[in-house]
Short mmCIF file of C-alpha atoms in Angstrom, two decimals:
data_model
loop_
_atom_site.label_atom_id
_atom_site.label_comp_id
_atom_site.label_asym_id
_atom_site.label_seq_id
_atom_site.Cartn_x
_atom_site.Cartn_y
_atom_site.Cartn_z
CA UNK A 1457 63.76 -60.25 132.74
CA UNK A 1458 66.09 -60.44 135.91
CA UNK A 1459 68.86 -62.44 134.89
CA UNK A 1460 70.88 -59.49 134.12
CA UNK A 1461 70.95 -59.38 130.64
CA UNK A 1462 70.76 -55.43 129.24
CA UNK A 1463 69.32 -57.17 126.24
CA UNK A 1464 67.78 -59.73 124.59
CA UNK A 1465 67.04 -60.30 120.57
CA UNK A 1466 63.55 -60.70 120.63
CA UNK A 1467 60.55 -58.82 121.97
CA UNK A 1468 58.85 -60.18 125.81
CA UNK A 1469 55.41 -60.21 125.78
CA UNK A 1470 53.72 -61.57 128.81
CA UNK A 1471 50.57 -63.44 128.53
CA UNK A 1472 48.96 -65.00 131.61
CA UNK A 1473 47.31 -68.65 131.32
CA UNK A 1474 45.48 -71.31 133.03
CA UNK A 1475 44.98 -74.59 132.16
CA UNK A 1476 42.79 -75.18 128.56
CA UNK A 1477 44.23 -71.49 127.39
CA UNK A 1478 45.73 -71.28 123.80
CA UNK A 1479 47.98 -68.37 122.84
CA UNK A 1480 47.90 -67.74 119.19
CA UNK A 1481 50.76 -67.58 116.83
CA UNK A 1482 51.48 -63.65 118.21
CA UNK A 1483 51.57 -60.57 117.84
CA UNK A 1484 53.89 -59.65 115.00
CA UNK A 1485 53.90 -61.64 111.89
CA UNK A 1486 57.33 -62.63 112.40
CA UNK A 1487 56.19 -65.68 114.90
CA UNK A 1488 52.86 -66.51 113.27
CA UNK A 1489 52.46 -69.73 112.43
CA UNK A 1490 52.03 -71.72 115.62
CA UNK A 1491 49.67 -71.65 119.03
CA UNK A 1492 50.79 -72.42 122.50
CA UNK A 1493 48.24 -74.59 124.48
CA UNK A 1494 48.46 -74.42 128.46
CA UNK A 1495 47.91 -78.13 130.27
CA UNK A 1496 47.09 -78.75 134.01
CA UNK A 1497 50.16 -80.28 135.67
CA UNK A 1498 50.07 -81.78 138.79
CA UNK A 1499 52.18 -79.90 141.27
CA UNK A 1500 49.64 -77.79 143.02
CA UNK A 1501 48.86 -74.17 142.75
CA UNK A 1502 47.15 -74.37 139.29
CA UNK A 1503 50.95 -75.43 137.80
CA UNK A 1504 50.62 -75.58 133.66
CA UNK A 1505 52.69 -76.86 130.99
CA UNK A 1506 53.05 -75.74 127.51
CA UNK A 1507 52.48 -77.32 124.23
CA UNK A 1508 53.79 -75.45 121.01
CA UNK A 1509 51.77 -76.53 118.30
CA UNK A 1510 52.85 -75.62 114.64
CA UNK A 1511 49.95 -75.04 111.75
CA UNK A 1512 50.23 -77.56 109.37
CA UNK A 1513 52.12 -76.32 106.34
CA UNK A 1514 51.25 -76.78 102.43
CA UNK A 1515 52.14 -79.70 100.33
CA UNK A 1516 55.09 -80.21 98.51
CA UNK A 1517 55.06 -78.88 94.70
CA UNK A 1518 55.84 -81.74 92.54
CA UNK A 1519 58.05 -80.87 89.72
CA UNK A 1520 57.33 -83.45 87.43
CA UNK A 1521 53.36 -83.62 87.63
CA UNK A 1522 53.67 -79.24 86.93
CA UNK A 1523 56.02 -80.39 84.30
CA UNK A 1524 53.44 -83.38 82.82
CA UNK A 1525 50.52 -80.66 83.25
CA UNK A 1526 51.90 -78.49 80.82
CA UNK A 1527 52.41 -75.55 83.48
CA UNK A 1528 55.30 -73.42 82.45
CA UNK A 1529 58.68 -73.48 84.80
CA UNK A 1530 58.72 -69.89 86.10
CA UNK A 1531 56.81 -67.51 88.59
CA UNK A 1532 53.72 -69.75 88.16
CA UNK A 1533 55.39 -72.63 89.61
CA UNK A 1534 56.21 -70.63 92.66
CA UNK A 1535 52.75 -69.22 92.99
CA UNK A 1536 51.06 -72.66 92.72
CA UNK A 1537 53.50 -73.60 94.97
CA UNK A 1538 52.92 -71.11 98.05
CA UNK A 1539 48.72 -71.22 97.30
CA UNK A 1540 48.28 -67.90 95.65
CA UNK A 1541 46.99 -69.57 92.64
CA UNK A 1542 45.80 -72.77 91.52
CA UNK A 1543 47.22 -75.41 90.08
CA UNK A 1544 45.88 -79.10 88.64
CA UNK A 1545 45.03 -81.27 91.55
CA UNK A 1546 47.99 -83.23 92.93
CA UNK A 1547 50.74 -80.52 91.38
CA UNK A 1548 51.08 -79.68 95.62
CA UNK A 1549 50.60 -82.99 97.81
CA UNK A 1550 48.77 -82.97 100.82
CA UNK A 1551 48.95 -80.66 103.98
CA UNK A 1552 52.40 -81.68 106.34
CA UNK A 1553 52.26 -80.95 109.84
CA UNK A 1554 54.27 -78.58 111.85
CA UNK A 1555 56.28 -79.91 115.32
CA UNK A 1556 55.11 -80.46 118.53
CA UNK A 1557 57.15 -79.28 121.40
CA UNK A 1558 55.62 -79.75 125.27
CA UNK A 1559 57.12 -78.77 128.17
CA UNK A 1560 55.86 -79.81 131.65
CA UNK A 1561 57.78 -77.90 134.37
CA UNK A 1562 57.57 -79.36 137.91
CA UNK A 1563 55.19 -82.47 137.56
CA UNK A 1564 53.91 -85.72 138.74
CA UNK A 1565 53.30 -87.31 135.55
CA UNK A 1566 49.28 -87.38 134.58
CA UNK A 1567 47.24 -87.77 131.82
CA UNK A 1568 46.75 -84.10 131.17
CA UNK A 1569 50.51 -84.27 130.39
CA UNK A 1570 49.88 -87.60 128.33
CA UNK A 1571 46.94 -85.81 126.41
CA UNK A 1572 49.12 -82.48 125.76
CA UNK A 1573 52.01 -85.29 124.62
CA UNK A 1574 50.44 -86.82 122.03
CA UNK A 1575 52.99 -87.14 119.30
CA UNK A 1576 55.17 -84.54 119.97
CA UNK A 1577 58.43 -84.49 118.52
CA UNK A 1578 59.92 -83.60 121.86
CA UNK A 1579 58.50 -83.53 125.54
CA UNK A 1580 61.21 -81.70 127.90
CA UNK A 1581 59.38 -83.34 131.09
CA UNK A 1582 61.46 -83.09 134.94
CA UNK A 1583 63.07 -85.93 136.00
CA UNK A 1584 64.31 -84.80 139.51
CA UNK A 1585 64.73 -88.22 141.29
CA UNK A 1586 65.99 -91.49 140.48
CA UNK A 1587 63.64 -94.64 140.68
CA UNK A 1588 64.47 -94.88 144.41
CA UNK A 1589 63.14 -91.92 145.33
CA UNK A 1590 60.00 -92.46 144.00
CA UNK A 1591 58.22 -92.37 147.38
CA UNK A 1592 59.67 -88.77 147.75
CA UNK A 1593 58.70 -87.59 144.29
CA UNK A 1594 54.74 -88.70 144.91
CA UNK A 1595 55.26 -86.83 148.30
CA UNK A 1596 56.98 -83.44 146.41
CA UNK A 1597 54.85 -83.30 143.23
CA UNK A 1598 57.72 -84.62 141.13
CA UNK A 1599 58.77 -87.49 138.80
CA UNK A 1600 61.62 -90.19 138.50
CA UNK A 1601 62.89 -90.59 135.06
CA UNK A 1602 61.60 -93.54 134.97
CA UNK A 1603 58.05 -91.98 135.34
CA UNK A 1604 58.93 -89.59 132.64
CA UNK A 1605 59.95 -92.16 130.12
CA UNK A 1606 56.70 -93.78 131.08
CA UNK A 1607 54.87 -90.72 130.05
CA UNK A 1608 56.94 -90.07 127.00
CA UNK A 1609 56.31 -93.90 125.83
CA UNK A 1610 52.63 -93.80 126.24
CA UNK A 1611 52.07 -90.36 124.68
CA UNK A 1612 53.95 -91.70 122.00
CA UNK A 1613 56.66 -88.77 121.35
CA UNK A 1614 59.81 -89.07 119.32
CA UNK A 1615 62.22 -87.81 121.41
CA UNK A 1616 62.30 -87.08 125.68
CA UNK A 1617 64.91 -84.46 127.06
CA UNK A 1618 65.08 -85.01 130.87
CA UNK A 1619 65.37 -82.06 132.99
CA UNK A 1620 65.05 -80.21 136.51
CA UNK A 1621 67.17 -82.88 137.63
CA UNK A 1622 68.18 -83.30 141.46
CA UNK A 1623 71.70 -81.61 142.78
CA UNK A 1624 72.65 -84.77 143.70
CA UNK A 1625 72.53 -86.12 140.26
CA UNK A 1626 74.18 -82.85 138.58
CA UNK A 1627 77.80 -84.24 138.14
CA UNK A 1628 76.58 -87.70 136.23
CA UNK A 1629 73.23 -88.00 135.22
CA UNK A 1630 73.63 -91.16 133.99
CA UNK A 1631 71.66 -93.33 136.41
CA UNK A 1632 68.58 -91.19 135.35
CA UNK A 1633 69.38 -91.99 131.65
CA UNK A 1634 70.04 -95.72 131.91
CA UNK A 1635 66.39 -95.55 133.89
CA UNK A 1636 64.81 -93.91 131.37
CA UNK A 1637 65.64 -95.84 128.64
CA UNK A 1638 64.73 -98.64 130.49
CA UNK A 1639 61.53 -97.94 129.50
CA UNK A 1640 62.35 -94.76 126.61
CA UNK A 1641 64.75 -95.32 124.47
CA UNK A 1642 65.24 -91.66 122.28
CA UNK A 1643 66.02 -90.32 125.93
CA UNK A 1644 68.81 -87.73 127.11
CA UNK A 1645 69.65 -84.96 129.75
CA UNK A 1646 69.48 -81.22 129.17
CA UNK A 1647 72.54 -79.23 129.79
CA UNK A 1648 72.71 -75.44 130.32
CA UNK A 1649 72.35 -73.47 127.07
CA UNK A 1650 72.41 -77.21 125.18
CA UNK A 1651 70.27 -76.40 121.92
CA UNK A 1652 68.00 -79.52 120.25
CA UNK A 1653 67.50 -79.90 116.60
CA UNK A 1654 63.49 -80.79 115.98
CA UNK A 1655 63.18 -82.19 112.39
CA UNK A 1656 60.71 -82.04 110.50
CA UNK A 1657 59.26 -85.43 109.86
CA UNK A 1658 59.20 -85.26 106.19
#
């Protein structure tokens, strides 16, 4: 709201949290369909992250057990298909679930953020000093990216996006990468305005 922008394509609503707070899919119908849980970070002040949980979406409609089933191809397919009717058992497979996004803001890494983590397709955790500067990260309430890779591997995530990244390391991040993967493979660091593809996993 003060970065100077007359507007923006999408309504603000502002919800206050604290840690263990869920914000439900929203308002309007046009963003239902996921929750966003609030996790205790550790950087004083009663600091949260954010986990965006999708709802697990419906099965996929198999074509050839609605076609062995005798259901005619047509508007009862789609119907089936979405959950407004019935359909023989197996005609939709089982439940898929939605992505996982969690963001930490300014962190020490913890187990809150390793609970929140679990699985996610993508953790966007800070990564503002380099393994040498670890002594000054414990002291500031921040993490190497070594620490972050260390949270992203035992939360088990897919991918890690390294971010709020020291001044110093702003031209060439990639000692901070190469420390990472060290430990993280899947690892890179976020540019300005850089946009990340989340895939599905089926």
């Amino acid at each position: 709201m003060k970065l100077g922008v007359e507007r923006v394509p999408f309504p603000i609503e502002i919800t206050e949290v604290k840690a263990g707070d869920t914000v439900h899919g929203a308002r309007s119908t046009e963003r239902d369909g996921y929750e966003i849980r609030a996790f205790a970070t550790e950087h004083g002040g009663g600091s949260v992250g954010y986990a965006l949980h999708e709802h697990e979406r419906r099965g996929r409609f198999d074509v050839e057990k609605a076609k062995a089933a005798g259901i005619p191809e047509g508007p009862v397919w789609g119907k089936i298909a979405k959950g407004e009717m019935p359909g023989p058992e197996g005609v939709v497979g089982p439940p898929r679930p939605g992505r996982m996004v969690v963001f930490t803001g300014d962190t020490r890494p913890s187990a809150s953020t390793i609970d929140a983590a679990k699985g996610a397709d993508l953790l966007i955790h800070e990564a503002t000093f380099g393994d040498e500067e670890k002594e000054r990260a414990k002291e500031t309430g921040h993490s190497t990216a070594k620490e972050a890779a260390q949270v992203a591997l035992a939360a088990g995530v897919k991918k890690l996006v390294l971010n709020h990244v020291s001044a110093r390391y702003s031209m060439s991040a990639d000692e901070l990468v190469k420390e990472a993967k060290e430990v993280f493979p899947a690892v890179f660091v976020a540019r300005d305005g850089q946009e990340v593809d989340v895939p599905f996993a089926d």
